[in-house]
Amino acid sequence: MQAGALDFRNRSGVLDALDGASFDLLVIGGGVTGAGIARDAAMRGLSVALVEARDFAAGTSSRSSKMIHGGLRYMAQGDLGLVQEAASERKAVEAIAPHLTRMTPFVIPAKNAAAIAKLRTGLWAFEKLGGVPKGRQHEVWSRKDVETREPAIDASDLTGAVAYPEYLTEDAKLTLANVRAAVAYGATVVSYAPVSEILVENGKAVGVVLDDTLNGETARARITARVIVNAAGPWVDRLRGLEDGAAKPRLMLSKGVHLVVDQARLPVSRTIIMGARDKRSVFAVPKGRFTYIGTTDTFYPEDHTWPVIDRDDIDYLLEATNKRFSIAPLGDADIVAAWSGVRPLVGQEGKSASEISRKDEVWTGPAGILAIAGGKLTAYRRMAERVVDTVEELIGRKPTASLTATTPLPGGDLDVEAVTSTLSATMPKLEAERLVALYGSEAPLAAGGPEAETRHAVTVEGALKLEDVWVRRSNRAWFDDKGSKAALPVMGAEMATLLNWSPDRTASEIKACLDIRADSLSALNTTTAST
C-alpha cells in the first residue's frame, strides 16, 4: 500500500467510524488550505478529521492558473511581506514536491528601454527580498532574442523583454498530496459529506452533522471536536451562516477563466505575459502538447460550482493573445478545452476584483469556529501553519514546530529526471513527463493508460466519481485531445469494476463528464468551434 493511500471503497465503514467520534481538530473543506491545515495538525500529533462536501480540490484548488508565484506582483503593490513569504513558500513547495514544481521562465515583453529599466529595478528588489540565487535571476532579452527564442511573439513594437524564472504546478494533485499526507499521519478524511448542521452547546460549536450525498444515500454522521476550522473556500460564508444565521457575507468571489489550445496553434516554450484591454496581465502557458491562456478576474455573485464561461470571457482572452502574437488569429475553432473557477477574496469596498488584496484572513465566529479565507495557492502551507499555531493555543497545548516545510509529500521522494528517463524508455517522452508531473515517484504505478490511472485514482487517491479521475487526477478533461472523450468509456469501465457500478450508473457518470465539457464550451461559436 502507498503511504497515505486514500481508498474509499468501504465508504460505509468510513462514515460509521466517524459517527460519534471526537477529535482535537475538525477541518471543513478539502481544498488546498484545508488539506494543508489537516496535514500540519496531524504531523504535530493532533487528532484530526477533514471533511469535504464534494471531491477534494473540486473547487478553487483545481481551477487556478496552476502557478507557484514568487510574489513579483506584490512588489507593485508595495506589500514586501507578501513578497518575502511567497518567495520562501515557493522554495518550500519545491523541496517537498519537486514533481509538482516545474520551473519555467516568464517573459515580459517591453516596448522601450524605460520599460525594461523599470522591470529590472523591480526584479532586482524582488530577487534580493526573496533570496533568489545566482543562476535563477532575471535576464534581459534584445528584440532579436525575442524573435529567436519565442518566434511566435510579434516583436515589431518591442525593444526587447525581461525573463525571470517562476514555477508551474498541478494544483489538484498538490491538494491531494496534502490530504494523503494528513492520512499518513493519522487523520481521518471523507469526501462527498457536506456539513448540514453545526452542533452548539452553551454557545460554543462542539461538532457537526455530516450528510452522505454519494449515490443518493441519506446516511448521516455526527462528530465532535475541540476546535473547528472553516476552510470551505468559496463556501466559507455558507458555513458561517450555519454558525450564525445573521452573519453578513465577508467574501467577494472573482471568476477566473482559462482557455486551452493546441501547442501547434500557439507555439510558446515559456510563459508569455500579455497585456489585456483593462491593463491586467494575462498569460500564455506551455503545457505538453497544449498552451493554456488565462486568466480573467471579474466579480461573480452567481452559483459557483461550475461558473459560466461567457462570450466576453472568451473574447477578452483571445483579444489579448491575438494582439501579442504574430500567428494566424486564434478563434473559437482553436479552443479545445476551457475551465473556470472562483477566487474567494476577502471583500474590500470600492475595489475591482483585480485590486483586492490576496492576503488571507482568519475570523472567529460567535460560536468559536475559525474561518480562513483569501490567500494564494503559493502560500497555502504557511497559512496552514499559522492556523494550526492558533489551534494549539486554543486547546491549551504547548506550542510545537511545524514540520511541513521539509517533509516530502507523497510522490515527492524522487529524482524527477531519473524517473522521467526510466519511463521514457517505454513510452513517448511527453507522456512520461505528464505522468511524473502528476504522480511523482508513483508514476510507474499509474503508467499503463487510462485503466492504470483510474485504478491508482480509486485505490490510492480516493476517487469516487468518474469526474474525480477525468478532471482532477488525470488532467485528461483539459489537457488531452478533444477533451479525452475517447478515454471516458475505458475509465468508466474500470471504475465500474472497482466500485461495483451498474451499466446505468456507468453511463450516467460518463454523461456527467461530457456535460461538464459541453457546458464549459457552450459560449463558443458552434458553427466553427471544436467539439
PDB file of N, CA and C in Angstrom, residues 20 24 40 75 128 131 172 175 280 284 304 330 336 348 386 391 402 407 473 520:
ATOM      1  N   GLY A  20     -20.055   9.635  15.853  1.00  0.00           N
ATOM      2  CA  GLY A  20     -19.823   9.567  17.290  1.00  0.00           C
ATOM      3  C   GLY A  20     -18.384   9.790  17.706  1.00  0.00           C
ATOM      4  N   ASP A  24      -9.419  16.421  18.176  1.00  0.00           N
ATOM      5  CA  ASP A  24      -8.885  17.716  18.602  1.00  0.00           C
ATOM      6  C   ASP A  24      -9.307  18.798  17.616  1.00  0.00           C
ATOM      7  N   ASP A  40      -0.651  19.581   8.558  1.00  0.00           N
ATOM      8  CA  ASP A  40       0.193  20.196   9.585  1.00  0.00           C
ATOM      9  C   ASP A  40      -0.229  19.731  10.976  1.00  0.00           C
ATOM     10  N   MET A  75       5.242  43.350  -5.443  1.00  0.00           N
ATOM     11  CA  MET A  75       6.185  44.473  -5.417  1.00  0.00           C
ATOM     12  C   MET A  75       5.477  45.747  -5.841  1.00  0.00           C
ATOM     13  N   LYS A 128      16.331  40.270  -4.348  1.00  0.00           N
ATOM     14  CA  LYS A 128      17.025  40.497  -3.077  1.00  0.00           C
ATOM     15  C   LYS A 128      16.131  40.106  -1.898  1.00  0.00           C
ATOM     16  N   GLY A 131      15.637  36.294  -1.813  1.00  0.00           N
ATOM     17  CA  GLY A 131      16.818  35.449  -1.711  1.00  0.00           C
ATOM     18  C   GLY A 131      17.011  34.556  -2.927  1.00  0.00           C
ATOM     19  N   ALA A 172      -4.575  20.525  -8.254  1.00  0.00           N
ATOM     20  CA  ALA A 172      -5.391  19.467  -7.655  1.00  0.00           C
ATOM     21  C   ALA A 172      -4.520  18.379  -7.049  1.00  0.00           C
ATOM     22  N   THR A 175      -3.079  19.434  -3.765  1.00  0.00           N
ATOM     23  CA  THR A 175      -4.101  19.292  -2.726  1.00  0.00           C
ATOM     24  C   THR A 175      -4.224  17.841  -2.276  1.00  0.00           C
ATOM     25  N   ARG A 280      -4.696  44.641 -17.226  1.00  0.00           N
ATOM     26  CA  ARG A 280      -4.257  43.488 -16.453  1.00  0.00           C
ATOM     27  C   ARG A 280      -3.278  42.655 -17.275  1.00  0.00           C
ATOM     28  N   ALA A 284       0.126  33.208 -21.434  1.00  0.00           N
ATOM     29  CA  ALA A 284       0.071  32.072 -22.347  1.00  0.00           C
ATOM     30  C   ALA A 284       1.096  31.075 -21.819  1.00  0.00           C
ATOM     31  N   HIS A 304     -21.434  29.032  -7.998  1.00  0.00           N
ATOM     32  CA  HIS A 304     -20.035  28.912  -8.377  1.00  0.00           C
ATOM     33  C   HIS A 304     -19.521  27.479  -8.401  1.00  0.00           C
ATOM     34  N   LEU A 330      -6.183  33.446 -33.387  1.00  0.00           N
ATOM     35  CA  LEU A 330      -6.916  32.355 -32.746  1.00  0.00           C
ATOM     36  C   LEU A 330      -8.406  32.674 -32.742  1.00  0.00           C
ATOM     37  N   VAL A 336      -9.756  23.938 -27.560  1.00  0.00           N
ATOM     38  CA  VAL A 336     -10.037  22.511 -27.375  1.00  0.00           C
ATOM     39  C   VAL A 336     -10.604  22.212 -25.993  1.00  0.00           C
ATOM     40  N   GLN A 348     -13.340  44.026  -0.189  1.00  0.00           N
ATOM     41  CA  GLN A 348     -12.846  45.376   0.089  1.00  0.00           C
ATOM     42  C   GLN A 348     -13.695  46.345  -0.729  1.00  0.00           C
ATOM     43  N   ARG A 386       0.012  28.844  10.338  1.00  0.00           N
ATOM     44  CA  ARG A 386      -0.499  29.870  11.251  1.00  0.00           C
ATOM     45  C   ARG A 386      -1.805  29.421  11.913  1.00  0.00           C
ATOM     46  N   VAL A 391      -4.711  26.914  16.708  1.00  0.00           N
ATOM     47  CA  VAL A 391      -5.439  25.763  17.260  1.00  0.00           C
ATOM     48  C   VAL A 391      -4.749  25.255  18.520  1.00  0.00           C
ATOM     49  N   SER A 402       6.079  23.409  13.280  1.00  0.00           N
ATOM     50  CA  SER A 402       5.557  22.782  12.072  1.00  0.00           C
ATOM     51  C   SER A 402       6.684  22.042  11.363  1.00  0.00           C
ATOM     52  N   THR A 407       9.291  18.046   5.042  1.00  0.00           N
ATOM     53  CA  THR A 407       8.890  16.645   4.899  1.00  0.00           C
ATOM     54  C   THR A 407       8.242  16.428   3.538  1.00  0.00           C
ATOM     55  N   ARG A 473      -7.596  14.091 -11.271  1.00  0.00           N
ATOM     56  CA  ARG A 473      -6.453  13.218 -11.024  1.00  0.00           C
ATOM     57  C   ARG A 473      -5.618  12.948 -12.269  1.00  0.00           C
ATOM     58  N   SER A 520     -18.753  23.952 -20.528  1.00  0.00           N
ATOM     59  CA  SER A 520     -17.617  24.876 -20.498  1.00  0.00           C
ATOM     60  C   SER A 520     -17.377  25.524 -21.851  1.00  0.00           C
TER      61      SER A 520
END
